[in-house]
Short mmCIF file of C-alpha atoms in Angstrom, two decimals:
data_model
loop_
_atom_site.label_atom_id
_atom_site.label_comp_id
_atom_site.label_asym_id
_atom_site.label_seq_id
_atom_site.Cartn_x
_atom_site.Cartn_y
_atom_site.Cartn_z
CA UNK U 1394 136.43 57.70 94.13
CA UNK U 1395 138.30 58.99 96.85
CA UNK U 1396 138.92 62.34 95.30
CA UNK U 1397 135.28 62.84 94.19
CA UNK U 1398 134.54 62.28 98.28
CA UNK U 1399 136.69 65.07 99.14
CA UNK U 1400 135.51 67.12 96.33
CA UNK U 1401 132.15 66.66 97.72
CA UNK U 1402 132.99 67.21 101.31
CA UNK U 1403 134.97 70.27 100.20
CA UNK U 1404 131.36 71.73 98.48
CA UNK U 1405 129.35 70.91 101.61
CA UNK U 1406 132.32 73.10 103.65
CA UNK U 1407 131.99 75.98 101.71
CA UNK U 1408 128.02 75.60 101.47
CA UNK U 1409 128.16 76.09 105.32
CA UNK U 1410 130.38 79.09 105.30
CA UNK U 1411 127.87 80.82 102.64
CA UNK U 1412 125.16 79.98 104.50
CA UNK U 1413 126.90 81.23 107.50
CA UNK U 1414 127.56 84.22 105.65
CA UNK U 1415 123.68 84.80 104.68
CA UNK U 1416 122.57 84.19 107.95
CA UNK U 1417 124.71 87.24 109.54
CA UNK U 1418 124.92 89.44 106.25
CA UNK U 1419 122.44 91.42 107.65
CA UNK U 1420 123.39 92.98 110.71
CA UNK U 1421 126.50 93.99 108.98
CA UNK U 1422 125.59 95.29 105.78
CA UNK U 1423 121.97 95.98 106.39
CA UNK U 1424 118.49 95.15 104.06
CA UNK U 1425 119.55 96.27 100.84
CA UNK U 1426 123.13 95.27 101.36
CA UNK U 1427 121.92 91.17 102.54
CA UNK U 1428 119.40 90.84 99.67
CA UNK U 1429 122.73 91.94 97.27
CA UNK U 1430 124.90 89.36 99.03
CA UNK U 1431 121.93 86.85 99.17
CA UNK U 1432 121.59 87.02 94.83
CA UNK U 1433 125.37 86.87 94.54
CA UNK U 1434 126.17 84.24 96.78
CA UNK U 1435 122.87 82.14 95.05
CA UNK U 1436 124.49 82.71 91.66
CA UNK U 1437 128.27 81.36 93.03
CA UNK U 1438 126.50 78.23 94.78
CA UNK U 1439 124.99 77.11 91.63
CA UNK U 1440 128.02 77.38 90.07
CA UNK U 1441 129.55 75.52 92.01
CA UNK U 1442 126.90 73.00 92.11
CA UNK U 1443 126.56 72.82 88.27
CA UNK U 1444 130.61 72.61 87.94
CA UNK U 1445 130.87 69.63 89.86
CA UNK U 1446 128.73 67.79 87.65
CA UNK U 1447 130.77 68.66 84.99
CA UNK U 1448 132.28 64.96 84.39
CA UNK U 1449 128.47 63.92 84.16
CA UNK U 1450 127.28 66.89 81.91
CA UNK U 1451 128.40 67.31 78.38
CA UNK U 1452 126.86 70.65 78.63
CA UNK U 1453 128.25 72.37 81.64
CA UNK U 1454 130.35 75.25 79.44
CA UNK U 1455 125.96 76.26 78.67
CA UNK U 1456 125.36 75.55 82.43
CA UNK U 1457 128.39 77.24 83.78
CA UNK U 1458 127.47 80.31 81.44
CA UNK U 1459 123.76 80.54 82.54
CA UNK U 1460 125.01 80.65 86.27
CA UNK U 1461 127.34 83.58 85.55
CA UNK U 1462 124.39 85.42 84.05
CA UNK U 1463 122.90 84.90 87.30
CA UNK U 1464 125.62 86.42 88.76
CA UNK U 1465 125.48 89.66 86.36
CA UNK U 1466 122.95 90.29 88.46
CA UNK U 1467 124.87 91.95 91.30
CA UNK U 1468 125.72 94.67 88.68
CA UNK U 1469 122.12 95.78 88.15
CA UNK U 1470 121.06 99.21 88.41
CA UNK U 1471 120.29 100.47 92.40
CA UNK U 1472 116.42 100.24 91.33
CA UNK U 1473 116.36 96.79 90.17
CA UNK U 1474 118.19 95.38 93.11
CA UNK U 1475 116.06 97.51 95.55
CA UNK U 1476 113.32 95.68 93.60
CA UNK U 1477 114.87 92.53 94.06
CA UNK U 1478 115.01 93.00 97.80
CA UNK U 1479 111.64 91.48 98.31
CA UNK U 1480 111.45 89.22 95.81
CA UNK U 1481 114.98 86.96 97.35
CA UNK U 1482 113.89 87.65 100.84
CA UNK U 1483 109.70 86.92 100.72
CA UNK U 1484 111.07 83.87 98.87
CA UNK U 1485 112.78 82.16 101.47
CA UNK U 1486 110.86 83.16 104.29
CA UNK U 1487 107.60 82.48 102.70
CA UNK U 1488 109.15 78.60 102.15
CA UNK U 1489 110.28 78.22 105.94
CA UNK U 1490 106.96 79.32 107.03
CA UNK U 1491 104.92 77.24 104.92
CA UNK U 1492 107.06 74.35 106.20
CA UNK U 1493 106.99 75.61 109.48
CA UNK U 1494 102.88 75.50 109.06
CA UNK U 1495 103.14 71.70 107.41
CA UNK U 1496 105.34 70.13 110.09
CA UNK U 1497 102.94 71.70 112.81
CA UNK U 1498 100.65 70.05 111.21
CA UNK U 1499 102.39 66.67 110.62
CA UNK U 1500 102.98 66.95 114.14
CA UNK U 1501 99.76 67.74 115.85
CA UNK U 1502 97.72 64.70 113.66
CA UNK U 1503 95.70 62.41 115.89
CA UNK U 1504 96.18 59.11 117.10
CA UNK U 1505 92.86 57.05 116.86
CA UNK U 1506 94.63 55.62 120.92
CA UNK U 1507 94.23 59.03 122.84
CA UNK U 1508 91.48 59.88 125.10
CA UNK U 1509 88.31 62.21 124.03
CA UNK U 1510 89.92 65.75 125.65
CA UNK U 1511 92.82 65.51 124.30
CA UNK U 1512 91.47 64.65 120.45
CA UNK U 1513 89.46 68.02 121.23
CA UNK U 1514 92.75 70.32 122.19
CA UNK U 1515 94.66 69.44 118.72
CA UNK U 1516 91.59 69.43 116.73
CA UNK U 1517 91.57 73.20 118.05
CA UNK U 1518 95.44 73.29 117.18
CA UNK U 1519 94.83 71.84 114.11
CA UNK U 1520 92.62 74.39 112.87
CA UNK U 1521 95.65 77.30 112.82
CA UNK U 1522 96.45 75.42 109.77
CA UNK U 1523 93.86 76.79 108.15
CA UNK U 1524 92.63 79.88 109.31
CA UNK U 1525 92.49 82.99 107.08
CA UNK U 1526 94.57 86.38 107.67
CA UNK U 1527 91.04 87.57 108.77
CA UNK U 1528 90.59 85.08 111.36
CA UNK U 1529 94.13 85.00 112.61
CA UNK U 1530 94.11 88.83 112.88
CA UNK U 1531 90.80 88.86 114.83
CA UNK U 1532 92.35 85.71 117.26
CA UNK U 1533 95.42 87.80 117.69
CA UNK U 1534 93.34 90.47 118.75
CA UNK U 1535 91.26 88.55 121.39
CA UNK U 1536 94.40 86.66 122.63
CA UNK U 1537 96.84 89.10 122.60
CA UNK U 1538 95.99 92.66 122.40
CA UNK U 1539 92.71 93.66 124.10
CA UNK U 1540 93.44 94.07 127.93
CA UNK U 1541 91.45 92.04 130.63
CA UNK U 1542 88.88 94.51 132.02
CA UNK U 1543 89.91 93.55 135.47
CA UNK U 1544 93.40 94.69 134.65
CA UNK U 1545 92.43 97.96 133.54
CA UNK U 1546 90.08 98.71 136.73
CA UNK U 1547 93.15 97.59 138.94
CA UNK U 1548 95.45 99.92 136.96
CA UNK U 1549 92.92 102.86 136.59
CA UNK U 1550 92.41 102.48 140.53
CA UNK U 1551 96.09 102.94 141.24
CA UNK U 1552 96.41 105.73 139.65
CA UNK U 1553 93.28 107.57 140.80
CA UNK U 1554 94.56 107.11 144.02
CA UNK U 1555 98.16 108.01 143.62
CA UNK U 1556 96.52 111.37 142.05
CA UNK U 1557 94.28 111.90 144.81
CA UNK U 1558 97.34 111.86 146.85
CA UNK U 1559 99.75 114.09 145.04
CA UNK U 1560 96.99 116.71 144.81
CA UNK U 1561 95.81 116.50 148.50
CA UNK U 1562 99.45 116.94 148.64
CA UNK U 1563 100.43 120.11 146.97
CA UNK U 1564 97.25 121.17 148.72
CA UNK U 1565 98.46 121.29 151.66
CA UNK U 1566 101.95 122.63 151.05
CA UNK U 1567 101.68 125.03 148.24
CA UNK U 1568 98.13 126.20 148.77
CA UNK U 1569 99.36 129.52 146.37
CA UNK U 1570 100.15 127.18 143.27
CA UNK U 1571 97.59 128.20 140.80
CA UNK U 1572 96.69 124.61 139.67
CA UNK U 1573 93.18 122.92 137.49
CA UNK U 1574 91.86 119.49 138.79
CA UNK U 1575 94.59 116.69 138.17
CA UNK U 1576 93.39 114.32 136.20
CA UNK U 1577 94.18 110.88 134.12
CA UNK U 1578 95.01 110.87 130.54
CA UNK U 1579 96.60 108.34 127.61
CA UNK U 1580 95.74 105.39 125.94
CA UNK U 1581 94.76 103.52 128.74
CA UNK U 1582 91.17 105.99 128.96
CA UNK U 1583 91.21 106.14 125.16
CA UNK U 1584 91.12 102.38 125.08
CA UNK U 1585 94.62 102.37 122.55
CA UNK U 1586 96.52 100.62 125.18
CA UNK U 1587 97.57 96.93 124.19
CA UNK U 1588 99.12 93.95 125.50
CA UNK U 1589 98.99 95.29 129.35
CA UNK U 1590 97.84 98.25 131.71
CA UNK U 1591 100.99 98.91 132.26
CA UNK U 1592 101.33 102.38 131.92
CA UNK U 1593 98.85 106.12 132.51
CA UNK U 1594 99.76 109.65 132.59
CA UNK U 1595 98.63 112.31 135.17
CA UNK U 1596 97.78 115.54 133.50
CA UNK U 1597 98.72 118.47 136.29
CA UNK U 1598 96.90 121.44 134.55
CA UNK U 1599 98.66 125.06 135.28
CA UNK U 1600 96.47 127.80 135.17
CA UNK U 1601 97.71 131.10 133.59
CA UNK U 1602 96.09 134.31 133.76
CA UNK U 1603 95.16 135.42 130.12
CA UNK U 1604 96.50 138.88 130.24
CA UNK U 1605 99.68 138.00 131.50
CA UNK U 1606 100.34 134.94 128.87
CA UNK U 1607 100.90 134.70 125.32
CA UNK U 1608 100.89 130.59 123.85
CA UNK U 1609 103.08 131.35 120.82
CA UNK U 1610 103.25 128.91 117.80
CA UNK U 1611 106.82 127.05 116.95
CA UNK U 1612 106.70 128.33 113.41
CA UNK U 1613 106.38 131.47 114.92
CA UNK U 1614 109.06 131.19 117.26
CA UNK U 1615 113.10 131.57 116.66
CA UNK U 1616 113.54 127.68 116.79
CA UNK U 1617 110.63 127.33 113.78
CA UNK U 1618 110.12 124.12 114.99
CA UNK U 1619 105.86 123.30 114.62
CA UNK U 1620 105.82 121.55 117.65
CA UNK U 1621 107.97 123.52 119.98
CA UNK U 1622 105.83 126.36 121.36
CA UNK U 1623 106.78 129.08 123.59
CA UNK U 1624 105.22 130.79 126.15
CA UNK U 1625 105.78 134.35 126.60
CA UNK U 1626 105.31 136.95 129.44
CA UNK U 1627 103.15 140.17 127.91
CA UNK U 1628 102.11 143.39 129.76
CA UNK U 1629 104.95 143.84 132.04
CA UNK U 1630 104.82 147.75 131.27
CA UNK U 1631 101.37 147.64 132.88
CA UNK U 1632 101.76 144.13 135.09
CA UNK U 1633 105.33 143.96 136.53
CA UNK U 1634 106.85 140.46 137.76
CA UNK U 1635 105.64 139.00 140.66
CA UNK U 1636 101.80 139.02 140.06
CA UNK U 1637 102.15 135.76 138.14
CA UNK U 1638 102.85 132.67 140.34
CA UNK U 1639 104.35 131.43 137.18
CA UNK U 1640 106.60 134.45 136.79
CA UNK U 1641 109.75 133.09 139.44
CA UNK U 1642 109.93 130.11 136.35
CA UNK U 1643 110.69 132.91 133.88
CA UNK U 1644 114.10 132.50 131.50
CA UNK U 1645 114.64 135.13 129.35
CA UNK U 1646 111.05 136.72 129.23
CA UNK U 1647 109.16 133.05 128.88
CA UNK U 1648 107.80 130.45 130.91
CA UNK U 1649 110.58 127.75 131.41
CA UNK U 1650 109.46 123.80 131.17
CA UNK U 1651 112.39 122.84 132.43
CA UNK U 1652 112.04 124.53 135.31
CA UNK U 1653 108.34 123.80 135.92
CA UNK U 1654 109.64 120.30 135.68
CA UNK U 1655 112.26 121.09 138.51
CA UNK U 1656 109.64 122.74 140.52
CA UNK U 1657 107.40 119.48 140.72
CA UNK U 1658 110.04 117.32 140.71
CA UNK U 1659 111.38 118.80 144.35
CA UNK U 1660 107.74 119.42 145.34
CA UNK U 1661 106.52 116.04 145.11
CA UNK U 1662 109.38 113.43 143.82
CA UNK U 1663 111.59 114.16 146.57
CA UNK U 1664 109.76 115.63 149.03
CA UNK U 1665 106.32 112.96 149.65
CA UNK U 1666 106.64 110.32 151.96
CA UNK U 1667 106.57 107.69 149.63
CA UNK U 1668 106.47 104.60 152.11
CA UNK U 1669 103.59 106.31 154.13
CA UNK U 1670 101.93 106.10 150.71
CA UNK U 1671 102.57 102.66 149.78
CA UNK U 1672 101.32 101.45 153.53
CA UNK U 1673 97.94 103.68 152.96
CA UNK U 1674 97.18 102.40 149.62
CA UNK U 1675 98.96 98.74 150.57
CA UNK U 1676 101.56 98.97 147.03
CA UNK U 1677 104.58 99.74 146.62
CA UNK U 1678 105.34 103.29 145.51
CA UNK U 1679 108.65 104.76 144.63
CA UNK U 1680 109.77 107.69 142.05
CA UNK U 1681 111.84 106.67 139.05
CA UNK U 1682 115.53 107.81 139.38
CA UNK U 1683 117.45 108.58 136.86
CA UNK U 1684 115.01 109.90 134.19
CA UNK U 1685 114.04 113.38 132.70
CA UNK U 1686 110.56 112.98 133.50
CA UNK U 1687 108.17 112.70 136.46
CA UNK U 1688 107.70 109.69 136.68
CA UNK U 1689 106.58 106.41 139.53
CA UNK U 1690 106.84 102.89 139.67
CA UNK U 1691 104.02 100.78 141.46
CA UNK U 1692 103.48 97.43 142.57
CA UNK U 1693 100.70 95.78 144.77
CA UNK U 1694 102.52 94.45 147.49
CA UNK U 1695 101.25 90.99 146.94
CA UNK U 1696 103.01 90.98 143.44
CA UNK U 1697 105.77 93.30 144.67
CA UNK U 1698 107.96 90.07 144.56
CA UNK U 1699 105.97 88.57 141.45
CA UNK U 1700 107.06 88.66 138.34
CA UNK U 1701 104.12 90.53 137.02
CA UNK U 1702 105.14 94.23 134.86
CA UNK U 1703 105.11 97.17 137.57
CA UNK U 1704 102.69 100.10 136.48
CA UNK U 1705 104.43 103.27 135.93
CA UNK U 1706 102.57 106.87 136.24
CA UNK U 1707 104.09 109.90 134.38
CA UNK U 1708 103.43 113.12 135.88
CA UNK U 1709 102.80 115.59 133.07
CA UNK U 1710 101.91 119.41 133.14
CA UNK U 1711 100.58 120.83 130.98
CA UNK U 1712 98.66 123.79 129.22
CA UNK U 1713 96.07 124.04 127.56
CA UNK U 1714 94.07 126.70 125.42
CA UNK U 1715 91.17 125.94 123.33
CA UNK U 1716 92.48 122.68 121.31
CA UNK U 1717 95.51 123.51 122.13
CA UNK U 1718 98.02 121.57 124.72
CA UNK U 1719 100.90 121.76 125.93
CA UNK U 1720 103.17 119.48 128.15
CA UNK U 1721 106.53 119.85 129.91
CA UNK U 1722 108.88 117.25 128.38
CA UNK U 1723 112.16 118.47 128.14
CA UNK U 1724 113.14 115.04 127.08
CA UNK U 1725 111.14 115.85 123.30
CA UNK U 1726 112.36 119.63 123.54
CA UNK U 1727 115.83 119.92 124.59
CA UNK U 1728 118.30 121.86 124.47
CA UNK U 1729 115.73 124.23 124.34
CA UNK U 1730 114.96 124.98 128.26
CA UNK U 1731 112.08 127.52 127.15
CA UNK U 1732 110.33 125.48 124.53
CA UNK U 1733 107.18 123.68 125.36
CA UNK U 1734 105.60 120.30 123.00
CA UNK U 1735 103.04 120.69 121.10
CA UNK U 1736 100.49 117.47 121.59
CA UNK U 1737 99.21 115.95 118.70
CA UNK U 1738 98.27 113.14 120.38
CA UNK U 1739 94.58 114.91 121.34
CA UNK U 1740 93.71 116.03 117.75
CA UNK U 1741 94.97 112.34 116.01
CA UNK U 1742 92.81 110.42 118.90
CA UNK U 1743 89.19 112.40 118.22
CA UNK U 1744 90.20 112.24 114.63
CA UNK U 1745 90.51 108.31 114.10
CA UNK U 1746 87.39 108.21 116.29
CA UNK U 1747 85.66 110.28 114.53
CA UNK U 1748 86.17 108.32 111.26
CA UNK U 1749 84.97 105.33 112.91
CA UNK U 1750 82.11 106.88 114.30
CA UNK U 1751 80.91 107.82 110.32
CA UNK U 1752 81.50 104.78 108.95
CA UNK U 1753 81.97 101.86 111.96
CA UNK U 1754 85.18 101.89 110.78
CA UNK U 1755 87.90 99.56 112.13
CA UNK U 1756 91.07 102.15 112.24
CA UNK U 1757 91.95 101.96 116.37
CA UNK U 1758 91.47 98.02 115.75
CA UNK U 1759 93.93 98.49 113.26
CA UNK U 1760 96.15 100.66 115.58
CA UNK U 1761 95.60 98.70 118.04
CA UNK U 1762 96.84 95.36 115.75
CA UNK U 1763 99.56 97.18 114.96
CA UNK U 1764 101.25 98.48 118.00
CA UNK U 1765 100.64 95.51 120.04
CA UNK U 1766 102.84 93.88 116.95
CA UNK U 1767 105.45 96.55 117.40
CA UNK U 1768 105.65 96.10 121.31
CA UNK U 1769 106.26 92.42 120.91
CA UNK U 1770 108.92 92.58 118.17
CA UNK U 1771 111.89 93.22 118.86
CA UNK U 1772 112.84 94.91 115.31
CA UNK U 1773 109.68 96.74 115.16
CA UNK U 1774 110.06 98.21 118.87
CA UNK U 1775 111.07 101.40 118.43
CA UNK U 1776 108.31 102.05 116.60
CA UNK U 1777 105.99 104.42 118.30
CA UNK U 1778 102.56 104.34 118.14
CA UNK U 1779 102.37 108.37 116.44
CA UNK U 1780 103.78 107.11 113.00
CA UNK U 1781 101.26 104.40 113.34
CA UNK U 1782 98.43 106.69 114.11
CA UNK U 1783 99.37 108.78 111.75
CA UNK U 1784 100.06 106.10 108.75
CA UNK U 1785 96.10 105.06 109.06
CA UNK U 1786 94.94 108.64 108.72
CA UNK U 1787 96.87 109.17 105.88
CA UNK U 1788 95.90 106.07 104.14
CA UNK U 1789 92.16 106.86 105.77
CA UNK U 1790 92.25 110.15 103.27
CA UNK U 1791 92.43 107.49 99.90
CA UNK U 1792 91.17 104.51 100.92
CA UNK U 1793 86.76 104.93 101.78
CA UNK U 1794 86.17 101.06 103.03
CA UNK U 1795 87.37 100.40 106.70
CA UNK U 1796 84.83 97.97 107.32
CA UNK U 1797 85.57 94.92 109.92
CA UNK U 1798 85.64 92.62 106.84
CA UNK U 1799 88.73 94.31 105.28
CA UNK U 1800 90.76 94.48 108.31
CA UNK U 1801 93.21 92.14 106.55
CA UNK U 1802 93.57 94.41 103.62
CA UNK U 1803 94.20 97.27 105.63
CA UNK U 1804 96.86 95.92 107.38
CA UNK U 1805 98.79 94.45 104.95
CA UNK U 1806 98.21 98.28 103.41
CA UNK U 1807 99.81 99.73 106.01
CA UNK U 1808 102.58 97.22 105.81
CA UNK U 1809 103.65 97.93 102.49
CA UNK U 1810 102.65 101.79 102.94
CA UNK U 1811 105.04 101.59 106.11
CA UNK U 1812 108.12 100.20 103.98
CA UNK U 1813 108.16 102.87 101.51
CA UNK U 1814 107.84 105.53 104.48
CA UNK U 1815 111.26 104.11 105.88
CA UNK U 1816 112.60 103.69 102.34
CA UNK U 1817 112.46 107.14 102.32
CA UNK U 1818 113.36 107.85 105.74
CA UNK U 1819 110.06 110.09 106.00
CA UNK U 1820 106.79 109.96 107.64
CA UNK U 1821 104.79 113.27 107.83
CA UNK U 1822 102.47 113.74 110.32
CA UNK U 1823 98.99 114.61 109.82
CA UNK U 1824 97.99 117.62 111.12
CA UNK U 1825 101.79 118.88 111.10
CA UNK U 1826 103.07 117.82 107.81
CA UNK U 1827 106.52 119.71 107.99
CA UNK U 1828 107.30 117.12 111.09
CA UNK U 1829 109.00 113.77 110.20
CA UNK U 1830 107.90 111.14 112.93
CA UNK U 1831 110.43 109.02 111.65
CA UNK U 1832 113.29 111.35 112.35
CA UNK U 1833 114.76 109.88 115.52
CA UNK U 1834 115.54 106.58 114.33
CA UNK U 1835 118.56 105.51 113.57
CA UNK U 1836 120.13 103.75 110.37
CA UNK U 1837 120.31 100.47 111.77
CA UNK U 1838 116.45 100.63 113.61
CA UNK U 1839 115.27 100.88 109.86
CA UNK U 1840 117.12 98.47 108.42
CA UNK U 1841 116.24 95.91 111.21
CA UNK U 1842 112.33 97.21 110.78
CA UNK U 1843 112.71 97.32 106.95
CA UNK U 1844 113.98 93.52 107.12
CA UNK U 1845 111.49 92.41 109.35
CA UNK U 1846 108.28 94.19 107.35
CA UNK U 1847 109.68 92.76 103.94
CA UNK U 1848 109.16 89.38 104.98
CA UNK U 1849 106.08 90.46 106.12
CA UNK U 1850 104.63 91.63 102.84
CA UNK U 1851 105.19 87.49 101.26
CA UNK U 1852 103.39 86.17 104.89
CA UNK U 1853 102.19 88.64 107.68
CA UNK U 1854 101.76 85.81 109.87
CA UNK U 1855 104.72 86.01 110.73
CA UNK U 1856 104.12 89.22 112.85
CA UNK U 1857 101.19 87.43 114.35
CA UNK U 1858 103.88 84.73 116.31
#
């Protein structure tokens, strides 16, 4: 008896350290790699399991045989295991959240004692039990991602006035800058901003003069890259330099963004009077060091000590002819001091509305759904809301019904659609299909996403927490 004790205690010891093992597989060996440890570590706690009973069992050779079967697994061609990813891992997490659903339950059942308001908040509670994707998709909307209206006047008001400013401002002290009316721009006046105003972009227009100016496409540029444009000086046989305002931010014959970022970024960044700001529009306004971009921080002063999310304003110039804009971000085009970026953002906005507008469609509630679920997961973070975008026109070009009543079918579409983009480690965009929008993340950020959207193809509740 004694020895059977230890024997026992000895299986629950090395149960832990599997378990252990399972529970941190993943950030070491990744999606694919975790699922593979998950089937062979299964297959070696059975055996165990099924060995000990051996003294009990006449048949435990058959048992013990049948368990290393299991583990012939882990040998399986690279297609069947990839296979098997979501088949180990929708498994368990489909089990803790259906338990996780039953104890909330269990927990939130009434007692006949308590008082009428109270038996009214958990019958509310209780009802999460049993709500549908649909329903919990279209609560997660309303409690989660719209903005308040209030909050969006506040923000839009801020920022109106902090552009009034900077172009009353340059104005005043560089009355030859050839500039169009400032204006706002983004998601925010697009209505694609979730979760909080917390964040607008200030369009600073430069006007060129069309003889002097040549927009030239990436492909057709050295670099060949579609969204890196160039813009080149022309006619300097007949127009020399110096009639531009634009031509002193010439690098080697073209228009430098770099250096039209450097020009606004010692014209207004460090040279406005930022507190005499903040005291006339009673916030607090300061420039954010230590970026590439133009970019401020406000707070009202009677949150400035709150801990509510500052509002930050990017300063962007830009270009524009016909459909056709440009912005200044050497952040997206460096090394390349000359190169210029190539804004999809217009054409995939008028696009998705567009579609809606045929059909009262429910794509930007779908966009909508699904970056608010990226910006409050921590796996799914870094992804942006242009893959996004552009995963729902894709999937708009084979799929006809985006009606409000499939919302839940769309989604969990784009779910599964999304996993076999990063699976590949490609997403093309839509009007630009020779540009990846998956390209700048890294091995780990897609096996943390890929993780994290498996489990969401058994339950997508589980990116509604």
């Amino acid at each position: 008896m004694s020895f059977q004790g230890s024997r026992k205690r000895g299986e629950e010891g090395i149960a832990v350290v599997i378990d252990f093992l399972l529970a941190n597989a993943r950030l070491v060996l990744g999606v694919g790699g975790a699922a593979l440890l998950g089937i062979a570590t299964l297959a070696v706690k059975r055996l165990i399991e099924r060995a000990g009973r051996a003294a009990e069992d006449e048949k435990v050779e058959q048992k013990v045989a049948e368990s290393w079967e299991e583990l012939s697994l882990v040998s399986a061609s690279p297609t069947l295991i990839k296979k098997g990813i979501e088949g180990v891992v929708m498994k368990h997490v489909s089990k803790a959240t259906k338990q996780h659903k039953a104890d909330l339950c269990e927990n939130l059942e009434v007692s006949p004692l308590e008082v009428q308001p109270n038996l009214e908040a958990k019958s509310k509670r209780l009802q999460l039990c049993v709500l549908t994707l649909q329903e919990r998709l279209q609560q997660y909307y309303s409690s989660r991602v719209v903005l308040a209206p209030q909050e969006v006047k506040r923000t839009q008001s801020l920022a109106l006035d902090i552009c009034s400013e900077i172009q009353g401002f340059l104005h005043s002290r560089h009355p030859d800058m050839p500039l169009g009316e400032m204006n706002l721009g983004g998601s925010l006046l697009d209505d694609l901003q979730v979760v909080c105003a917390d964040h607008v972009c200030l369009l600073v227009p430069l006007q060129l003069e069309p003889s002097l100016w040549r927009l030239i496409p990436g492909e057709e540029t050295l670099l060949t890259h579609p969204l890196h444009w160039m813009v080149r000086r022309v006619n300097l046989e007949y127009f020399p330099r110096g009639r531009s305002y634009w031509d002193r931010y010439l690098v080697g014959g073209y228009l430098s963004s770099e250096a039209v970022v450097s020009l606004f970024s010692k014209a207004v960044m460090e040279t406005v009077n930022w507190p005499s700001v903040s005291s006339t529009l009673d916030c607090l306004v300061r420039p954010v060091l230590g970026v590439s971009d133009l970019r401020l921080e406000i707070r009202p002063e009677s949150e400035a000590l709150s801990s509510d999310r500052p509002i930050f304003i990017s300063m962007l110039p830009v270009l524009r002819e016909g459909d056709v804009v440009l912005t200044a971000q050497p952040e997206l085009t460096s090394p390349w001091v000359n190169a210029w970026h190539l804004s999809l953002y217009p054409w995939e906005t008028q696009r998705l509305a567009q579609l809606d507008t045929a059909d009262d469609g429910c794509r930007r509630l779908t966009l909508k759904i699904l970056k608010a679920v990226c910006k409050l997961s921590p796996p799914l973070r870094p992804l942006e809301a242009a893959p996004l975008a552009n995963l729902i026109l894709h999937l708009s070009d084979t799929e006809d019904d985006w009606s409000k009543n499939s919302l839940d079918v769309r989604l969990q579409q784009c779910i599964t659609q999304l996993i076999g983009h990063l699976e590949q480690g490609a997403l093309h965009s839509y009007f630009k299909p020779a540009v990846n929008l998956l390209s700048s993340l890294s091995e780990d950020q897609v096996d943390q996403m890929g993780f994290m959207l498996y489990c969401a193809v058994s339950d997508p509740e589980i990116l509604l927490i």
